[in-house]
């Protein structure tokens, strides 16, 4: 009831005042911009945010930005003018819409590699006024203020102001201020990754770029100053290891896979008590779990390994997460797998043109799947490398003692009848003189057909063929074992005629026994690489740098 009356009176008086209310008994004068609201000891009910003045005759006390109601009394304001009847006067405070702000670039959280170059652009606007300024902060440290659009940092004028942040995660925040002083902010997370380790390669456990650790500080006190627990190691090659693992702790490492293929992950671990376990993942895939037994001491190191499957090339994140602690980790190593599972598909019949080292003769067969017939195979930069290792005594899935590391790229290849010679030239570079066989080209019919192959004997000399049952046997006095020597074979009508050259010098010509027997269609292999009939007594590497059809 009171509210109603006061409001009614105020409205009435204000209206009358405009028309000359000053002549009325209650008409009094407030500060400039203020309107009469209530008499002394009455209550002013406010509509929205309001400034209130209390007093008379030019002496006023003020209460700013009031809402709700205000008692118009000396108790509320104090007495601005003694002995005079006072009143309250009000001034509506203009409402303000805060500004809006967002990042135009980047539009969300961002991960960059160390050495990155970053620029950001901020959108800022104000619906009922204007933008006075936009400030950019990194981890709450002011970078710089912009007064005019476009609001940009790291752009042409200051290209490096956002660069060089250390590895880790940082908060980039923009704060916009409008012409009324109201602010609004937006932010995103910038994660800086350390330099990626090239893979195949070795990742030091202590060179993590992201982590979660359950205890404050570095218990080991070595190498770094965050919460991960690092100590010096007496393992071979020294350095540091991460210890004091606890369940749920994790570490991350940026890697750059330079060769696609199947990989093995090795982990260098030690534990005086055993019972440790961690899982490794690459981009959330290739998961493998390592269980760490008692290695006989915290610095007695063992290398564990797990096959982790195929990796494509490119930058990825290796992450390990402990399921249980009680182990030390010195390093992780990603190696190409030495065994593999893949299948050869139905062979094609024709020789592709051009034909070279990397030509897939069998169009259904990816070169990287040569592993079926190649126990250890890699290729890069115009070369193919075949290796056998000490102790190897079986070809994959082949019973018996013969060890293979060679392609079967020519599976199904037929040398068609006609006048055209099919010429293949290979340049082999054996790593050392050994009594093993380097197969450069082989026309092969089952187990016992004619073969043309090079055998690098212990004296470094080369023999063509080795079997008595139909193979072609020639000898050559040149020492091919110490360097790059060309070998060329010309074939036509699927073995009805052969010519064999060493270093462009023709050493042999003739017909295969199969051809003599009218059975050329039985010949179907063309392959190169290395193999042994005995258990390998030392590691062997053979690099093939050319296979040319001309
Ligand atoms: Ca505004
Ligand atoms: Ca810790
Ligand atoms: Ca820890
Ligand atoms: Ca280490």
XYZ file of C-alpha atoms and ligand atoms in Angstrom:
554
model
C 0.000 0.000 0.000
C 2.782 2.358 0.948
C 4.724 1.442 -2.155
C 1.749 2.220 -4.280
C 1.166 5.584 -2.684
C 4.783 6.695 -2.851
C 5.104 5.708 -6.440
C 1.889 7.395 -7.290
C 2.981 10.569 -5.592
C 6.413 10.508 -7.223
C 4.949 10.069 -10.650
C 2.360 12.740 -10.049
C 4.849 15.231 -8.717
C 7.367 14.589 -11.462
C 4.672 15.198 -14.013
C 3.486 18.322 -12.225
C 7.043 19.545 -11.701
C 7.635 19.615 -15.422
C 4.609 21.815 -15.659
C 5.693 23.981 -12.765
C 5.669 21.737 -9.714
C 8.277 23.937 -8.086
C 5.462 26.131 -6.862
C 4.005 23.313 -4.759
C 4.848 22.889 -1.071
C 6.671 19.583 -1.631
C 8.584 20.651 -4.683
C 12.316 20.561 -3.895
C 15.426 20.638 -6.079
C 17.840 17.737 -6.380
C 21.247 17.519 -8.059
C 21.348 18.055 -11.806
C 20.061 14.949 -13.613
C 18.245 13.633 -10.533
C 14.465 13.507 -9.990
C 12.564 13.789 -6.734
C 11.761 10.358 -5.327
C 10.740 10.468 -1.658
C 10.675 12.660 1.399
C 12.940 12.219 4.420
C 12.142 9.055 6.387
C 10.237 7.505 3.529
C 11.413 4.505 1.499
C 12.385 4.708 -2.159
C 11.546 1.612 -4.178
C 13.982 1.454 -7.061
C 13.400 0.246 -10.591
C 16.637 -1.186 -11.964
C 20.089 0.128 -11.048
C 19.816 3.639 -9.669
C 21.983 6.349 -8.107
C 20.332 7.957 -5.083
C 21.057 11.455 -3.679
C 19.857 12.506 -0.196
C 19.824 16.077 1.066
C 18.517 19.586 0.371
C 19.600 23.050 -0.683
C 22.588 21.868 -2.707
C 24.031 19.600 0.017
C 23.718 15.903 -0.812
C 25.105 12.539 0.138
C 25.049 9.854 -2.556
C 24.544 6.110 -2.831
C 25.462 4.789 -6.284
C 24.287 1.756 -8.252
C 21.534 0.829 -5.811
C 18.854 -1.740 -6.456
C 15.774 -2.816 -4.498
C 14.877 -0.109 -1.948
C 16.650 2.601 0.019
C 15.581 4.242 3.284
C 15.620 7.967 2.753
C 17.060 8.878 6.154
C 20.030 10.185 8.111
C 20.565 6.624 9.349
C 21.181 5.474 5.779
C 23.098 8.404 4.335
C 24.307 10.490 7.290
C 23.100 14.102 7.606
C 24.285 16.330 4.770
C 22.571 19.436 6.085
C 21.462 19.761 9.695
C 18.077 21.084 10.664
C 16.613 21.117 7.159
C 13.927 18.762 5.871
C 15.616 16.598 3.239
C 14.485 14.311 0.432
C 15.786 11.575 -1.888
C 16.398 12.114 -5.590
C 17.152 9.334 -8.058
C 19.009 8.938 -11.323
C 18.568 5.770 -13.418
C 21.947 4.187 -14.258
C 22.111 3.351 -17.929
C 22.237 -0.443 -18.520
C 25.182 -1.853 -20.536
C 25.568 -5.001 -22.604
C 29.008 -6.504 -22.093
C 31.208 -6.935 -25.149
C 31.556 -10.279 -26.923
C 34.937 -11.815 -27.715
C 36.149 -14.985 -29.413
C 39.211 -16.310 -31.201
C 38.842 -16.181 -34.964
C 42.149 -18.024 -35.333
C 42.779 -20.565 -33.964
C 39.199 -21.606 -33.366
C 39.966 -24.093 -30.579
C 42.744 -25.702 -28.603
C 45.927 -26.067 -30.624
C 48.934 -28.416 -30.558
C 52.161 -27.214 -32.165
C 55.721 -28.486 -32.351
C 58.632 -26.725 -30.685
C 59.906 -24.020 -33.029
C 56.364 -23.180 -34.054
C 55.266 -19.789 -35.474
C 51.917 -18.703 -34.049
C 49.611 -15.799 -34.794
C 46.156 -15.282 -33.327
C 43.226 -13.138 -34.418
C 40.480 -12.109 -32.018
C 36.929 -11.080 -32.901
C 35.519 -8.481 -30.477
C 32.353 -6.397 -30.703
C 29.889 -4.526 -28.481
C 26.150 -4.512 -29.202
C 25.413 -1.194 -27.471
C 28.667 0.646 -27.701
C 32.193 0.113 -28.903
C 35.320 -1.890 -28.063
C 37.816 0.185 -26.124
C 40.613 -2.397 -26.117
C 41.506 -6.075 -26.426
C 44.343 -7.475 -24.346
C 46.056 -10.796 -24.952
C 47.557 -12.819 -22.111
C 49.759 -15.927 -22.061
C 49.392 -17.755 -18.748
C 47.888 -14.522 -17.332
C 50.923 -12.451 -18.390
C 49.925 -9.540 -20.616
C 51.437 -9.790 -24.087
C 50.099 -6.555 -25.588
C 46.965 -4.425 -25.880
C 45.256 -3.700 -29.207
C 42.970 -0.673 -29.490
C 41.747 -1.100 -33.050
C 40.554 -3.984 -35.200
C 41.851 -6.230 -36.566
C 42.906 -7.522 -33.165
C 46.006 -9.556 -34.060
C 49.069 -10.879 -32.254
C 52.031 -12.613 -33.841
C 51.148 -10.863 -37.116
C 53.352 -8.757 -39.363
C 54.157 -6.013 -36.851
C 55.163 -8.356 -34.018
C 55.757 -11.717 -35.700
C 57.532 -13.407 -32.785
C 55.638 -12.203 -29.730
C 53.822 -15.554 -29.277
C 56.692 -17.835 -30.281
C 59.277 -19.697 -28.243
C 57.023 -20.949 -25.457
C 58.495 -23.988 -23.705
C 57.245 -27.530 -24.144
C 54.001 -27.970 -22.255
C 50.491 -26.562 -22.225
C 49.791 -22.826 -22.032
C 46.611 -20.751 -21.748
C 46.122 -17.981 -24.306
C 43.449 -15.522 -23.146
C 41.896 -12.480 -24.809
C 40.083 -9.870 -22.710
C 37.857 -7.328 -24.489
C 36.801 -4.108 -22.740
C 33.887 -1.970 -23.987
C 33.385 1.767 -23.757
C 31.580 1.340 -20.424
C 34.487 -0.561 -18.923
C 32.703 -3.881 -19.014
C 34.855 -6.907 -19.967
C 34.511 -10.357 -21.441
C 37.189 -12.999 -22.063
C 37.880 -16.042 -24.215
C 40.751 -18.521 -24.059
C 42.259 -21.612 -25.643
C 44.960 -24.102 -24.685
C 48.203 -24.117 -26.644
C 50.211 -27.359 -26.294
C 53.838 -27.164 -27.414
C 55.343 -30.533 -28.273
C 59.053 -31.197 -28.000
C 61.133 -32.134 -31.009
C 59.897 -35.471 -32.266
C 62.287 -38.413 -32.177
C 62.698 -40.033 -35.580
C 61.415 -43.613 -35.617
C 62.903 -46.176 -36.029
C 64.862 -44.773 -33.116
C 65.409 -44.475 -29.407
C 63.274 -42.409 -27.032
C 64.843 -41.520 -23.678
C 62.318 -42.007 -20.873
C 63.450 -38.752 -19.258
C 62.745 -36.698 -22.404
C 58.969 -36.747 -22.003
C 56.953 -33.737 -23.151
C 53.800 -34.502 -21.177
C 53.273 -36.282 -17.892
C 51.094 -37.112 -14.951
C 52.836 -37.868 -11.665
C 51.175 -38.571 -8.347
C 53.809 -37.027 -6.067
C 54.930 -33.440 -5.788
C 58.442 -32.731 -6.965
C 61.170 -34.826 -8.545
C 61.989 -37.530 -6.007
C 65.171 -38.474 -7.888
C 66.255 -34.842 -8.079
C 68.046 -35.239 -11.416
C 67.794 -33.676 -14.878
C 64.423 -31.884 -14.632
C 62.409 -29.894 -12.109
C 58.798 -30.962 -12.431
C 56.918 -33.745 -10.656
C 58.323 -36.652 -12.652
C 60.853 -38.659 -10.661
C 64.177 -38.823 -12.539
C 67.534 -40.183 -11.357
C 70.923 -40.832 -12.896
C 71.424 -44.353 -14.221
C 74.433 -46.631 -14.273
C 73.035 -48.491 -17.299
C 75.368 -48.686 -20.317
C 75.609 -45.255 -21.958
C 74.576 -43.619 -18.680
C 72.121 -40.769 -18.676
C 68.949 -40.835 -16.642
C 66.012 -43.068 -15.916
C 62.516 -42.374 -14.701
C 61.750 -44.179 -11.460
C 59.247 -44.095 -8.622
C 56.423 -45.033 -10.966
C 52.992 -45.353 -9.396
C 49.712 -46.619 -10.845
C 48.047 -44.190 -13.290
C 51.171 -42.109 -13.870
C 51.860 -41.469 -17.550
C 54.498 -39.981 -19.831
C 54.219 -38.805 -23.447
C 56.778 -38.522 -26.224
C 56.437 -36.996 -29.702
C 57.752 -39.297 -32.415
C 58.115 -38.998 -36.170
C 57.728 -42.300 -37.987
C 59.978 -42.144 -41.059
C 59.373 -45.688 -42.317
C 56.001 -47.344 -42.558
C 55.804 -50.954 -41.519
C 55.550 -53.379 -38.653
C 57.319 -52.336 -35.460
C 58.662 -53.770 -32.243
C 58.707 -51.615 -29.101
C 61.600 -52.273 -26.730
C 61.621 -51.065 -23.129
C 64.770 -50.844 -21.002
C 63.618 -51.614 -17.473
C 64.946 -52.501 -14.023
C 63.318 -53.458 -10.749
C 64.540 -54.811 -7.431
C 61.116 -56.136 -6.499
C 59.112 -56.877 -9.680
C 55.373 -56.556 -10.098
C 55.518 -53.459 -12.294
C 53.364 -53.023 -15.364
C 52.778 -50.359 -17.976
C 50.922 -50.024 -21.256
C 52.337 -48.257 -24.302
C 50.198 -46.711 -27.047
C 50.864 -44.679 -30.171
C 48.101 -42.206 -30.959
C 45.809 -44.411 -28.882
C 46.590 -47.476 -31.038
C 49.313 -50.135 -31.234
C 48.685 -50.946 -27.589
C 51.068 -53.298 -25.810
C 51.611 -54.113 -22.147
C 54.964 -54.648 -20.447
C 55.245 -56.626 -17.220
C 58.430 -56.018 -15.273
C 59.750 -58.814 -13.114
C 62.533 -58.659 -10.560
C 65.679 -57.872 -12.580
C 67.927 -58.225 -9.533
C 68.309 -54.542 -8.678
C 67.103 -51.032 -9.415
C 70.061 -50.593 -11.800
C 70.140 -54.127 -13.245
C 68.710 -53.497 -16.665
C 66.791 -55.736 -19.043
C 65.348 -55.027 -22.472
C 61.779 -56.201 -22.952
C 60.021 -56.112 -26.300
C 56.552 -56.337 -27.777
C 55.313 -56.449 -31.345
C 53.054 -53.434 -31.768
C 51.907 -53.910 -35.371
C 51.918 -51.487 -38.248
C 52.818 -47.798 -38.093
C 52.235 -45.328 -40.897
C 54.685 -42.483 -41.459
C 54.245 -39.105 -39.780
C 54.188 -37.413 -36.409
C 52.560 -39.284 -33.564
C 52.534 -39.436 -29.784
C 53.992 -42.363 -27.860
C 52.384 -42.643 -24.447
C 53.127 -45.004 -21.607
C 50.860 -45.424 -18.617
C 51.719 -47.345 -15.471
C 49.236 -49.884 -14.168
C 51.483 -50.537 -11.207
C 54.768 -49.038 -10.079
C 57.990 -50.526 -8.754
C 60.044 -50.263 -11.937
C 62.597 -47.946 -13.539
C 62.538 -47.026 -17.216
C 65.675 -45.864 -19.016
C 64.523 -45.778 -22.636
C 62.069 -47.031 -25.234
C 63.114 -48.061 -28.721
C 60.955 -48.509 -31.810
C 62.463 -50.943 -34.304
C 61.187 -52.415 -37.516
C 59.828 -55.884 -36.886
C 62.058 -58.725 -38.041
C 59.212 -61.139 -38.504
C 55.937 -60.520 -40.129
C 52.816 -62.054 -41.481
C 51.639 -61.312 -44.961
C 50.588 -63.289 -48.008
C 51.494 -63.299 -51.639
C 48.595 -62.884 -53.983
C 47.850 -64.268 -57.387
C 50.772 -63.277 -59.612
C 50.533 -61.264 -62.769
C 52.012 -62.523 -65.985
C 53.690 -59.561 -67.636
C 56.758 -57.487 -66.936
C 55.855 -53.863 -66.196
C 57.558 -51.043 -68.093
C 59.506 -49.265 -66.764
C 60.959 -51.894 -64.525
C 63.283 -50.969 -61.680
C 64.182 -51.706 -58.108
C 60.847 -50.604 -56.781
C 58.585 -51.911 -59.501
C 55.851 -54.125 -58.199
C 55.825 -56.933 -60.702
C 52.987 -58.624 -59.009
C 50.393 -55.882 -59.133
C 48.485 -57.351 -56.224
C 51.522 -57.252 -53.973
C 52.619 -54.222 -51.989
C 56.393 -53.953 -51.854
C 56.220 -53.677 -48.094
C 54.660 -57.155 -48.086
C 57.748 -58.767 -49.551
C 58.303 -59.856 -45.980
C 56.640 -63.198 -46.659
C 59.673 -64.255 -48.592
C 62.082 -61.832 -47.065
C 62.893 -62.514 -43.468
C 64.351 -59.067 -43.046
C 63.769 -56.402 -45.650
C 63.733 -52.629 -45.862
C 63.907 -50.093 -48.631
C 64.613 -46.413 -48.826
C 66.424 -43.857 -50.965
C 66.843 -46.059 -53.996
C 68.110 -49.135 -52.226
C 66.830 -52.354 -50.803
C 68.558 -53.985 -47.865
C 68.374 -57.654 -47.022
C 69.668 -58.944 -43.721
C 70.154 -62.225 -41.961
C 71.055 -62.453 -38.325
C 73.295 -64.662 -36.275
C 71.403 -67.784 -35.273
C 68.773 -67.563 -38.005
C 68.139 -71.069 -39.169
C 64.725 -71.102 -40.809
C 62.890 -69.158 -43.430
C 59.551 -67.903 -42.203
C 57.109 -70.774 -42.228
C 59.490 -72.930 -44.265
C 60.666 -76.113 -42.578
C 64.319 -76.900 -43.082
C 67.595 -75.140 -42.631
C 67.568 -72.603 -45.452
C 67.389 -68.967 -44.391
C 65.860 -66.506 -46.838
C 66.001 -62.763 -47.021
C 64.899 -61.964 -50.515
C 62.024 -60.676 -52.569
C 59.686 -62.850 -54.506
C 58.767 -59.896 -56.638
C 58.905 -61.943 -59.774
C 56.511 -64.575 -58.593
C 54.616 -65.609 -61.694
C 56.853 -63.685 -64.060
C 57.044 -65.284 -67.495
C 59.619 -64.328 -70.119
C 57.499 -64.360 -73.211
C 58.424 -66.020 -76.447
C 59.663 -63.777 -79.222
C 62.690 -61.923 -80.442
C 62.823 -59.389 -77.604
C 65.458 -59.830 -74.937
C 64.360 -59.136 -71.416
C 67.382 -57.693 -69.679
C 67.741 -57.226 -65.945
C 70.706 -55.528 -64.401
C 71.378 -55.532 -60.680
C 74.063 -53.837 -58.664
C 74.765 -55.778 -55.526
C 76.889 -54.604 -52.648
C 77.638 -57.419 -50.242
C 78.871 -56.156 -46.916
C 81.570 -58.761 -46.491
C 83.013 -61.954 -47.914
C 80.868 -64.802 -46.757
C 79.869 -68.194 -47.897
C 76.311 -67.219 -48.580
C 74.258 -66.983 -51.725
C 73.071 -63.746 -53.199
C 70.261 -64.491 -55.587
C 70.072 -61.768 -58.188
C 67.910 -63.440 -60.760
C 66.497 -66.857 -60.650
C 64.458 -68.762 -63.137
C 62.988 -71.324 -60.933
C 60.822 -74.353 -61.517
C 59.836 -75.872 -58.241
C 62.612 -77.272 -56.119
C 64.938 -78.420 -58.837
C 64.631 -76.295 -61.901
C 67.364 -74.292 -63.583
C 68.692 -71.420 -61.611
C 70.944 -68.488 -62.323
C 72.363 -67.108 -59.177
C 75.488 -65.672 -57.674
C 77.257 -67.250 -54.787
C 79.752 -65.129 -52.966
C 82.191 -67.583 -51.590
C 84.703 -66.984 -48.862
C 87.309 -66.096 -51.458
C 84.941 -63.495 -52.875
C 84.546 -65.223 -56.204
C 81.275 -65.766 -57.898
C 79.698 -68.911 -59.154
C 76.599 -69.202 -61.210
C 74.327 -71.924 -59.978
C 75.277 -74.558 -57.510
C 73.141 -77.560 -58.049
C 73.817 -80.544 -60.138
C 70.232 -81.235 -61.073
C 69.822 -79.042 -64.063
C 71.297 -75.780 -62.867
C 73.587 -73.861 -65.120
C 77.024 -73.683 -63.647
C 79.584 -71.103 -64.609
C 82.463 -69.527 -62.797
C 83.998 -66.116 -62.788
C 87.312 -65.049 -61.406
C 86.418 -61.536 -60.458
C 86.126 -60.596 -56.818
C 82.624 -59.258 -56.387
C 82.530 -59.353 -52.660
C 84.121 -56.010 -51.898
C 82.069 -53.520 -53.769
C 79.422 -52.539 -56.205
C 79.447 -54.800 -59.241
C 76.861 -55.072 -61.939
C 75.276 -58.319 -62.889
C 73.086 -58.581 -65.971
C 70.937 -61.362 -67.278
C 69.223 -61.378 -70.667
C 66.447 -63.845 -71.221
C 64.018 -64.547 -74.026
C 61.346 -67.097 -74.671
C 61.225 -67.904 -70.992
C 64.643 -69.396 -70.713
C 65.049 -70.852 -74.165
C 67.994 -68.479 -74.418
C 70.162 -66.931 -71.703
C 72.970 -64.445 -71.706
C 74.778 -63.611 -68.508
C 77.095 -60.627 -67.989
C 79.352 -59.480 -65.199
C 80.365 -55.826 -65.411
C 79.059 -55.627 -68.998
C 81.242 -58.521 -70.075
C 79.344 -61.549 -71.402
C 80.316 -64.602 -69.408
C 77.803 -67.152 -70.460
C 75.103 -67.905 -73.023
C 72.978 -70.960 -73.575
C 69.632 -72.562 -72.905
C 68.071 -73.728 -69.698
C 67.612 -77.413 -69.241
C 63.905 -76.786 -68.979
C 63.983 -75.176 -72.395
C 65.979 -78.035 -73.813
C 63.292 -80.332 -72.459
C 60.532 -78.216 -74.036
C 59.193 -77.203 -70.632
C 59.762 -73.442 -70.435
C 56.338 -72.793 -68.960
C 57.564 -74.446 -65.758
C 59.821 -71.453 -65.083
C 58.129 -68.852 -62.988
C 60.313 -67.040 -60.482
C 62.324 -63.896 -60.640
C 63.795 -62.756 -57.372
C 66.752 -61.157 -55.650
C 68.171 -61.038 -52.178
C 70.261 -63.339 -50.043
C 69.961 -66.751 -48.499
C 71.976 -69.378 -46.717
C 71.768 -73.138 -46.463
C 73.230 -73.120 -42.986
C 72.531 -71.605 -39.608
C 73.848 -68.061 -39.731
C 77.119 -67.678 -37.864
C 77.183 -63.868 -38.143
C 74.937 -60.997 -39.127
C 74.789 -60.422 -42.869
C 73.599 -57.375 -44.767
C 73.290 -57.105 -48.530
C 72.259 -53.905 -50.243
C 70.752 -53.966 -53.726
C 70.865 -50.592 -55.418
C 69.677 -51.308 -58.966
C 67.335 -53.560 -60.808
C 66.914 -52.295 -64.346
C 65.080 -53.634 -67.291
C 66.539 -52.367 -70.539
Ca 28.567 -2.361 -24.066
Ca 56.997 -37.016 -8.198
Ca 56.229 -40.873 -9.795
Ca 67.423 -42.630 -20.206
